[in-house]
Coordinates of C-alpha atoms (C1' of nucleotides) in Angstrom, one line a residue:
Chain A
M1 CA 0.9 -7.1 29.1
T2 CA 1.4 -9.4 27.1
T3 CA 2.6 -10.1 24.1
R4 CA -0.2 -10.6 22.1
Q5 CA -1.7 -7.4 23.8
R6 CA 1.8 -5.8 22.9
I7 CA 1.2 -6.5 19.2
L8 CA -1.8 -5.2 18.9
D9 CA -1.3 -1.9 20.8
A10 CA 2.1 -1.4 18.5
S11 CA -0.2 -2.4 15.7
L12 CA -2.7 0.0 16.2
A13 CA 0.1 2.9 16.8
L14 CA 1.8 1.6 13.8
F15 CA -0.9 1.6 11.8
N16 CA -2.1 4.8 12.2
E17 CA 0.6 6.8 12.0
Q18 CA 2.2 5.7 8.7
G19 CA -0.9 3.9 7.2
E20 CA -1.6 -0.2 7.2
R21 CA 0.2 -0.3 3.9
N22 CA 3.2 1.1 4.8
V23 CA 3.8 -1.1 7.5
S24 CA 5.1 -4.5 7.7
T25 CA 4.9 -7.3 10.4
N26 CA 8.4 -7.3 10.0
H27 CA 8.4 -3.6 10.7
I28 CA 6.1 -4.6 13.6
A29 CA 8.3 -6.7 15.2
A30 CA 11.1 -5.1 15.1
H31 CA 9.2 -2.1 16.9
L32 CA 8.7 -4.0 19.7
E33 CA 11.5 -5.6 19.2
I34 CA 10.8 -9.1 18.9
S35 CA 11.4 -11.9 15.9
P36 CA 9.0 -12.6 13.4
G37 CA 8.8 -16.3 14.7
N38 CA 7.3 -14.6 17.6
L39 CA 4.4 -12.6 16.2
Y40 CA 3.3 -15.1 13.8
Y41 CA 3.0 -17.5 17.1
H42 CA 0.3 -15.3 18.3
F43 CA -1.3 -14.4 14.9
K44 CA -1.6 -16.1 11.5
N45 CA -1.4 -13.4 9.7
K46 CA -1.3 -9.6 9.5
Q47 CA -5.3 -9.9 8.5
A48 CA -5.7 -11.6 12.0
I49 CA -4.6 -8.8 14.0
I50 CA -5.9 -6.1 11.1
F51 CA -9.6 -8.2 12.1
E52 CA -8.6 -7.9 15.8
L53 CA -8.6 -4.5 15.9
A54 CA -11.3 -3.7 13.8
M55 CA -13.6 -5.5 16.0
S56 CA -12.4 -3.3 19.0
Y57 CA -13.0 -0.8 16.6
Q58 CA -17.0 -1.6 16.6
Q59 CA -17.1 -2.2 19.6
R60 CA -16.1 1.1 20.9
V61 CA -18.2 2.6 18.4
L62 CA -21.1 1.0 19.4
T63 CA -20.7 1.5 23.0
V64 CA -20.6 5.1 22.3
L65 CA -23.9 4.9 20.2
E66 CA -25.9 3.3 22.9
V67 CA -29.2 5.0 22.9
P68 CA -31.2 5.3 26.9
E69 CA -34.6 4.3 26.6
E70 CA -35.1 5.5 29.9
R71 CA -35.4 9.1 29.4
A72 CA -35.6 11.7 26.9
L73 CA -32.6 12.7 25.1
T74 CA -30.8 16.2 25.4
V75 CA -28.5 18.4 23.4
T76 CA -26.0 17.2 25.7
D77 CA -26.1 13.9 24.5
K78 CA -25.8 14.7 20.9
I79 CA -22.3 16.5 21.9
T80 CA -21.6 13.9 23.1
Y81 CA -22.3 11.7 21.1
L82 CA -20.2 13.0 18.3
Q83 CA -17.3 13.4 20.3
G84 CA -17.5 9.9 21.6
I85 CA -17.4 9.1 17.2
L86 CA -15.0 11.0 16.5
S87 CA -12.3 10.4 19.0
G88 CA -13.1 6.7 18.3
L89 CA -13.1 7.6 14.4
W90 CA -9.1 9.3 15.4
D91 CA -8.1 6.0 17.6
Y92 CA -8.6 3.9 15.1
R93 CA -8.3 5.6 12.0
F94 CA -6.2 3.9 9.8
I95 CA -9.3 1.8 9.1
H96 CA -11.0 4.4 7.5
R97 CA -8.1 4.6 5.0
D98 CA -8.6 1.9 2.7
M99 CA -11.3 0.2 4.1
E100 CA -12.1 -1.1 0.4
H101 CA -9.1 -2.4 0.7
L102 CA -9.3 -4.3 4.0
L103 CA -12.7 -5.5 2.8
A104 CA -11.6 -6.9 -0.3
A105 CA -9.1 -9.1 1.4
D106 CA -11.0 -10.4 4.2
D107 CA -14.4 -12.1 3.3
Q108 CA -15.0 -12.8 7.4
L109 CA -14.4 -8.7 8.2
K110 CA -16.3 -7.4 5.2
S111 CA -19.3 -9.0 6.2
H112 CA -18.6 -8.3 10.0
Y113 CA -18.2 -4.7 8.8
Q114 CA -21.7 -4.2 6.9
A115 CA -23.6 -5.5 9.8
F116 CA -21.5 -3.2 12.0
F117 CA -22.8 -0.3 10.1
R118 CA -26.5 -1.2 9.7
Q119 CA -26.6 -1.1 13.4
C120 CA -24.7 2.6 13.4
L121 CA -26.6 3.5 10.7
Q122 CA -29.9 2.7 13.3
R123 CA -28.8 3.8 16.2
V124 CA -28.2 7.1 14.3
V125 CA -32.0 6.8 13.2
A126 CA -32.9 6.3 17.3
I127 CA -31.0 8.7 18.1
Y128 CA -32.2 11.9 15.5
R129 CA -35.9 9.9 16.9
G130 CA -35.3 10.7 20.5
L131 CA -34.1 14.0 19.7
R132 CA -37.4 15.0 17.7
T133 CA -39.2 13.3 20.6
A134 CA -37.7 16.0 22.6
G135 CA -38.6 18.3 20.3
I136 CA -35.8 19.4 19.7
I137 CA -35.5 18.5 16.1
A138 CA -38.8 18.5 13.5
L139 CA -38.7 17.0 10.2
N140 CA -40.7 13.8 8.7
D141 CA -39.1 10.1 8.7
D142 CA -37.7 10.4 5.4
D143 CA -35.9 13.8 6.1
L144 CA -34.7 12.2 8.8
N145 CA -33.1 9.2 7.2
S146 CA -31.3 11.1 4.6
L147 CA -30.0 13.3 7.7
A148 CA -28.8 10.1 9.8
L149 CA -27.4 8.7 6.4
N150 CA -25.3 12.1 5.5
T151 CA -24.7 12.3 9.1
W152 CA -22.6 8.7 9.2
I153 CA -21.2 9.7 6.0
V154 CA -19.9 13.4 6.9
V155 CA -18.5 12.2 10.3
T156 CA -16.5 8.6 8.9
S157 CA -14.9 11.1 6.2
W158 CA -14.4 13.6 8.3
I159 CA -10.6 12.4 9.1
S160 CA -9.7 11.4 5.9
F161 CA -10.8 15.2 4.6
L162 CA -8.7 16.9 7.4
R163 CA -5.4 14.8 6.7
T164 CA -5.5 15.2 2.8
H165 CA -7.4 18.9 2.4
L166 CA -6.0 20.4 5.5
L167 CA -2.1 20.2 7.5
A168 CA 0.1 17.9 5.2
Q169 CA 1.8 16.1 8.1
G170 CA -0.4 14.2 11.4
G171 CA 0.7 16.3 14.0
Q172 CA -1.8 15.5 16.8
P173 CA -2.3 18.7 19.3
E174 CA -3.2 20.6 16.1
N175 CA -5.7 17.6 14.7
M176 CA -7.2 17.6 17.6
L177 CA -8.5 20.9 17.4
Q178 CA -9.6 20.3 14.2
L179 CA -11.4 17.3 15.1
Q180 CA -14.0 18.8 17.1
G181 CA -14.8 20.3 13.8
G182 CA -16.2 17.7 13.0
V183 CA -18.8 18.3 15.8
Y184 CA -19.6 21.6 14.0
Q185 CA -20.1 20.2 10.5
V186 CA -22.1 17.9 11.9
F187 CA -24.4 20.9 13.4
A188 CA -24.9 22.3 10.6
L189 CA -26.4 19.7 9.2
E190 CA -29.2 19.0 12.0
R191 CA -29.2 23.5 12.0
P192 CA -32.2 23.6 9.7
F193 CA -34.8 20.9 11.4
L194 CA -34.1 22.9 14.9
T195 CA -37.4 23.9 17.0
E196 CA -37.7 27.2 17.6
A197 CA -38.1 26.4 21.1
F198 CA -34.3 24.8 20.8
R199 CA -32.5 27.1 18.2
D200 CA -31.1 29.5 19.9
E201 CA -29.4 27.2 22.6
V202 CA -28.2 25.1 19.8
V203 CA -26.5 27.7 17.9
A204 CA -24.9 29.0 20.8
L205 CA -23.9 25.3 22.1
Q206 CA -22.9 24.4 18.3
Q207 CA -20.7 27.8 18.6
A208 CA -18.0 26.2 20.7
F209 CA -17.1 23.8 17.7
A210 CA -16.3 27.0 15.7
P211 CA -13.0 25.9 13.4
R212 CA -10.5 28.0 14.4
P213 CA -10.1 30.7 11.7
Q214 CA -6.8 30.2 10.9
W215 CA -7.4 27.8 9.0
L216 CA -11.1 28.1 8.1
H217 CA -10.9 31.4 6.8
S218 CA -8.3 30.0 4.3
L219 CA -10.7 27.7 2.9
F220 CA -13.6 30.0 2.2
Chain B
M1 CA -3.5 6.0 -30.1
T2 CA 0.6 7.0 -29.3
T3 CA 1.9 4.1 -26.4
R4 CA 1.8 6.7 -24.0
Q5 CA -1.4 7.7 -24.0
R6 CA -2.5 3.8 -23.9
I7 CA -0.6 3.3 -20.4
L8 CA -2.3 5.9 -18.6
D9 CA -5.6 4.3 -20.3
A10 CA -4.5 0.8 -18.9
S11 CA -3.9 2.2 -15.9
L12 CA -6.5 4.0 -15.6
A13 CA -8.9 1.2 -15.6
L14 CA -6.8 -1.7 -13.9
F15 CA -6.0 1.7 -10.7
N16 CA -9.9 1.6 -10.5
E17 CA -10.9 -1.9 -10.9
Q18 CA -8.4 -3.6 -8.5
G19 CA -6.7 -0.2 -6.4
E20 CA -3.6 1.2 -7.0
R21 CA -2.1 -0.5 -4.6
N22 CA -3.1 -3.8 -5.9
V23 CA -1.6 -2.4 -9.3
S24 CA 2.1 -2.6 -10.2
T25 CA 4.2 -1.4 -13.0
N26 CA 4.6 -4.8 -14.4
H27 CA 1.0 -5.6 -14.6
I28 CA 0.4 -2.6 -16.5
A29 CA 2.7 -3.7 -18.8
A30 CA 2.0 -7.6 -19.4
H31 CA -1.4 -5.9 -19.7
L32 CA -0.3 -3.7 -22.5
E33 CA 1.9 -7.0 -24.1
I34 CA 4.9 -4.5 -23.6
S35 CA 7.9 -4.8 -22.0
P36 CA 8.5 -3.1 -18.6
G37 CA 11.8 -1.1 -20.0
N38 CA 9.0 0.6 -22.8
L39 CA 7.0 1.5 -19.8
Y40 CA 9.5 3.4 -17.9
Y41 CA 10.8 4.8 -21.0
H42 CA 7.4 6.8 -21.5
F43 CA 6.9 7.7 -17.0
K44 CA 9.9 8.1 -15.7
N45 CA 8.3 6.0 -12.4
K46 CA 4.7 5.4 -11.7
Q47 CA 4.0 8.0 -9.2
A48 CA 4.1 10.1 -12.3
I49 CA 1.6 8.1 -13.8
I50 CA -0.8 8.8 -11.0
F51 CA 0.5 12.0 -11.8
E52 CA -0.7 12.3 -15.0
L53 CA -4.0 10.8 -14.3
A54 CA -4.6 13.0 -11.5
M55 CA -4.7 16.3 -13.4
S56 CA -7.1 15.0 -16.2
Y57 CA -9.5 14.0 -12.8
Q58 CA -9.3 18.0 -11.8
Q59 CA -9.4 18.8 -15.1
R60 CA -13.1 16.8 -15.8
V61 CA -13.9 18.2 -12.3
L62 CA -12.9 21.9 -13.2
T63 CA -14.4 21.7 -15.8
V64 CA -18.1 20.6 -14.6
L65 CA -18.0 22.9 -12.2
E66 CA -17.5 26.1 -14.7
V67 CA -20.6 28.3 -13.4
P68 CA -21.8 31.1 -15.8
E69 CA -22.0 34.3 -14.9
E70 CA -24.5 36.1 -17.8
R71 CA -27.5 34.4 -16.6
A72 CA -29.1 32.4 -13.7
L73 CA -28.6 29.5 -12.4
T74 CA -32.0 26.8 -12.4
V75 CA -32.4 23.8 -10.5
T76 CA -31.3 21.7 -13.7
D77 CA -28.0 23.0 -13.4
K78 CA -27.8 21.6 -10.1
I79 CA -28.4 18.5 -11.5
T80 CA -26.1 18.8 -14.5
Y81 CA -23.4 19.9 -11.5
L82 CA -24.0 16.5 -9.7
Q83 CA -24.2 14.4 -11.9
G84 CA -21.1 15.4 -13.9
I85 CA -19.2 15.0 -10.6
L86 CA -20.0 12.1 -9.8
S87 CA -19.3 10.7 -13.0
G88 CA -16.3 12.1 -12.8
L89 CA -15.3 10.9 -9.4
W90 CA -16.8 7.2 -10.6
D91 CA -14.4 7.0 -13.8
Y92 CA -11.0 7.9 -11.7
R93 CA -12.8 6.6 -8.6
F94 CA -8.9 5.2 -7.4
I95 CA -8.3 8.5 -6.5
H96 CA -10.2 9.2 -3.7
R97 CA -9.6 5.1 -2.5
D98 CA -6.4 6.4 -0.2
M99 CA -5.9 9.9 -1.3
E100 CA -3.9 9.9 2.1
H101 CA -1.5 7.5 0.2
L102 CA -0.7 9.6 -3.0
L103 CA -0.5 12.5 -1.3
A104 CA 2.2 11.2 1.3
A105 CA 4.2 9.3 -1.9
D106 CA 4.1 13.2 -4.1
D107 CA 4.9 16.4 -3.0
Q108 CA 3.8 18.0 -5.9
L109 CA 0.5 16.1 -6.4
K110 CA -0.4 17.2 -2.9
S111 CA 0.0 20.8 -3.4
H112 CA -1.8 20.4 -6.7
Y113 CA -4.9 18.8 -4.6
Q114 CA -5.0 21.0 -1.7
A115 CA -5.2 24.1 -4.7
F116 CA -8.0 22.3 -7.2
F117 CA -10.0 21.7 -3.6
R118 CA -9.9 25.3 -2.7
Q119 CA -10.9 25.7 -6.2
C120 CA -13.9 23.2 -5.8
L121 CA -14.8 24.5 -3.0
Q122 CA -14.8 27.9 -4.5
R123 CA -16.9 27.1 -6.8
V124 CA -19.3 25.2 -4.8
V125 CA -19.9 28.6 -2.7
A126 CA -20.4 30.4 -5.9
I127 CA -23.6 27.6 -7.3
Y128 CA -25.1 27.9 -3.8
R129 CA -24.7 31.6 -4.1
G130 CA -25.9 31.1 -7.3
L131 CA -29.1 29.1 -6.4
R132 CA -29.9 31.8 -3.5
T133 CA -29.9 34.7 -5.9
A134 CA -32.2 32.7 -7.6
G135 CA -34.7 32.0 -5.5
I136 CA -34.2 28.8 -5.2
I137 CA -33.1 28.3 -1.7
A138 CA -33.2 31.5 1.1
L139 CA -30.1 30.8 4.0
N140 CA -26.9 32.9 5.4
D141 CA -23.2 32.9 5.1
D142 CA -22.4 30.5 7.4
D143 CA -25.1 28.4 6.3
L144 CA -24.1 28.0 2.7
N145 CA -20.4 27.4 3.7
S146 CA -21.3 24.9 5.9
L147 CA -23.4 23.3 3.3
A148 CA -20.8 23.9 0.6
L149 CA -18.6 21.6 2.3
N150 CA -20.8 19.4 4.0
T151 CA -22.5 18.9 -0.1
W152 CA -18.4 18.1 -1.0
I153 CA -17.9 15.8 2.2
V154 CA -21.2 13.3 0.8
V155 CA -20.5 13.9 -3.1
T156 CA -16.4 13.0 -2.8
S157 CA -17.2 9.9 0.0
W158 CA -20.1 8.6 -1.8
I159 CA -18.5 6.1 -4.0
S160 CA -16.6 4.7 -1.8
F161 CA -19.6 4.3 0.9
L162 CA -21.3 2.6 -1.8
R163 CA -17.9 0.6 -1.8
T164 CA -17.5 -0.3 1.3
H165 CA -21.4 -0.1 2.5
L166 CA -23.3 -1.6 0.2
L167 CA -22.5 -4.4 -2.8
A168 CA -19.8 -6.6 -2.9
Q169 CA -18.0 -6.9 -5.9
G170 CA -18.1 -3.6 -7.9
G171 CA -19.8 -4.3 -10.6
Q172 CA -21.1 -1.1 -12.7
P173 CA -24.5 -1.5 -14.1
E174 CA -25.9 -2.5 -10.6
N175 CA -23.5 0.8 -9.2
M176 CA -24.5 3.0 -12.2
L177 CA -28.3 2.9 -10.8
Q178 CA -27.1 3.7 -6.7
L179 CA -24.4 6.3 -8.0
Q180 CA -27.6 8.7 -8.1
G181 CA -28.0 7.8 -4.9
G182 CA -25.5 10.6 -4.2
V183 CA -28.0 13.1 -6.5
Y184 CA -30.6 12.2 -4.1
Q185 CA -28.1 12.8 -1.3
V186 CA -27.1 15.9 -1.3
F187 CA -30.6 17.0 -2.6
A188 CA -31.6 16.2 0.9
L189 CA -28.6 18.4 2.4
E190 CA -30.4 21.3 0.7
R191 CA -34.0 20.7 0.9
P192 CA -34.2 22.6 3.9
F193 CA -33.2 25.4 2.7
L194 CA -35.6 25.7 -0.4
T195 CA -37.6 28.6 -1.0
E196 CA -41.5 27.7 -0.6
A197 CA -41.9 29.1 -4.4
F198 CA -39.7 26.1 -5.6
R199 CA -40.1 23.2 -2.9
D200 CA -42.5 21.9 -4.0
E201 CA -40.2 21.7 -8.0
V202 CA -37.7 20.7 -6.5
V203 CA -38.3 17.4 -4.1
A204 CA -40.3 16.2 -7.0
L205 CA -37.3 16.5 -9.0
Q206 CA -35.2 14.4 -6.1
Q207 CA -37.5 11.8 -6.0
A208 CA -36.7 10.9 -9.3
F209 CA -33.3 10.5 -7.8
A210 CA -34.6 8.0 -5.0
P211 CA -32.3 5.2 -4.0
R212 CA -34.0 1.9 -5.5
P213 CA -35.9 -0.1 -2.5
Q214 CA -34.0 -3.3 -3.1
W215 CA -31.0 -1.4 -1.8
L216 CA -32.5 1.1 0.5
H217 CA -35.2 -0.9 2.1
S218 CA -32.3 -2.8 3.6
L219 CA -30.5 0.0 5.5
F220 CA -33.2 1.5 7.5
Chain C
dG1 C1' 15.7 -32.2 38.4
dA2 C1' 13.3 -34.4 34.4
dC3 C1' 9.2 -33.8 31.6
dG4 C1' 6.1 -31.3 28.5
dC5 C1' 4.6 -27.6 27.3
dT6 C1' 4.5 -22.3 26.3
dT7 C1' 7.4 -19.1 24.1
dT8 C1' 10.5 -17.1 21.8
dA9 C1' 14.4 -16.5 18.1
dG10 C1' 16.5 -15.8 14.2
dA11 C1' 17.8 -17.7 9.7
dG12 C1' 15.5 -18.7 5.4
dT13 C1' 12.2 -18.3 1.6
dA14 C1' 9.8 -17.9 -2.8
dA15 C1' 6.9 -13.9 -4.2
dT16 C1' 7.1 -9.7 -6.1
dC17 C1' 8.0 -4.9 -6.0
dA18 C1' 9.4 -0.1 -8.9
dC19 C1' 12.7 0.6 -11.4
dT20 C1' 18.0 0.2 -14.1
dC21 C1' 20.5 -1.3 -18.3
dT22 C1' 22.1 -3.1 -22.9
dA23 C1' 20.6 -3.5 -27.2
dA24 C1' 17.8 -4.2 -30.1
dT25 C1' 14.5 -2.1 -33.8
dA26 C1' 11.7 1.5 -35.8
dA27 C1' 11.1 5.4 -38.1
dT28 C1' 13.1 9.9 -39.2
dG29 C1' 15.4 13.3 -41.9
dG30 C1' 19.1 14.7 -45.7
Chain D
dC1 C1' 21.2 4.9 -48.4
dC2 C1' 22.5 6.5 -44.3
dA3 C1' 22.6 8.4 -40.0
dT4 C1' 21.2 10.1 -35.9
dT5 C1' 16.8 9.3 -32.5
dA6 C1' 12.8 7.7 -30.4
dT7 C1' 10.3 3.7 -29.1
dT8 C1' 11.0 -0.9 -28.0
dA9 C1' 12.2 -5.6 -25.7
dG10 C1' 13.9 -8.3 -22.6
dA11 C1' 16.8 -9.6 -18.9
dG12 C1' 18.0 -8.6 -14.2
dT13 C1' 18.5 -6.0 -10.1
dG14 C1' 18.8 -5.1 -4.6
dA15 C1' 14.9 -4.4 -1.9
dT16 C1' 11.1 -5.7 0.7
dT17 C1' 7.2 -9.0 1.1
dA18 C1' 4.2 -12.2 4.5
dC19 C1' 5.1 -16.0 6.0
dT20 C1' 8.0 -21.1 7.7
dC21 C1' 10.2 -23.6 9.9
dT22 C1' 13.8 -25.4 13.4
dA23 C1' 15.7 -25.3 17.8
dA24 C1' 16.3 -23.5 21.8
dA25 C1' 15.2 -21.0 26.2
dG26 C1' 11.8 -20.3 29.4
dC27 C1' 8.7 -22.1 33.5
dG28 C1' 5.4 -24.7 35.9
dT29 C1' 4.4 -29.3 37.5
dC30 C1' 5.2 -34.0 39.8

DNA sequence: GACGCTTTAGAGTAATCACTCTAATAATGG
DNA sequence: CCATTATTAGAGTGATTACTCTAAAGCGTC
């Protein structure tokens, strides 16, 4: 693997674990046992590393959100989408931790991200339209748009919600289970719009993602 | 006003405007035209300032979320709650920008915050129970719990959503209007649970908070 | 094996950070 | 008016930051 790629991988891992704020370029170099000069030979500054990671993240998410045109959507599709997005968010979780800072520090990243968000929202809308066409949910366009936006907000906030409100240290195994709770939570958004024909089936599926009692009951 | 209070006020203003990360204790002192030594006479470190601001924030939110016991809830109550919370979140918006960092840096704040969150969630649940008792919404306990959690997530993420996805510079006047969009968005969460008796009334009310076309249509 | 290009090491730098120390000044109370 | 205490100024500190510079090492090719 090239040094350049090793820098990206190490940066991503360290940013995720400790937060971008707490990881300096010197830390990254030391972790890789290379010199700071070497790091700066491959990237002109820290922003450039972040920018590249953010591009990978966006590509990952957009790939997950592709909408099949030739066939109708199924309930399983929806789960696949959610799991894909949640695992993408997890793998790049440093990005949503203080995105305001990342965007404020890099105009190029900001415009890229805002375009990316529009694309995402359009695809989420398209997915819900697909579910409506498939007869799985029933709602008007206003409700659908609001649902799409609320879904986006809940999904993208879910990880930081977990990390701030629940388990203290960011142990991965524990959180991976809780991560699935995001699926449950989004299903709860859609549930009232389910058609009678699909309600029982979907609700049964949702239960598979029900948060484990040990932390759910500690909430309510 | 005491120097101590002036430090708190200036810190809050600067943290909100520039982000806690970008505001050093030296900045705060310089802004107040006092010496760093003076600042550290009143607060033992930066964390202590943040901690105190976080306590004010929590008290503000809990005060807003008080549930009247002697009377039934009305639709107007709900709007009052939402506006109160949103304006509280706005006035302390630095807190939700990188809360993970704030909590990781201060164990005391972390335990306070987690207890605070539980209290908030319980009150949101109580409010929805009140609306159910008043016959405004109809749902079972599972749906109600999920709705409460989703409401909390959407409300607390709304401001950072606005600041990252929409208008670039954080101009207050523009954002104050958009801030109200959060009310609309939460109403959208509840809308499918409205009883027939109240649906038309509430939906009409919701329209008053509909986001202005100039940025809504840019989204979809 | 000499040349040129890419990659690397590592010392160094100016700026900034949170915070400390000492001493001067103001306020207070007897 | 004096003694004590509370408040303030301001210089300074060691650590850390993002990043630069120079020179050396690899390495492919003729």
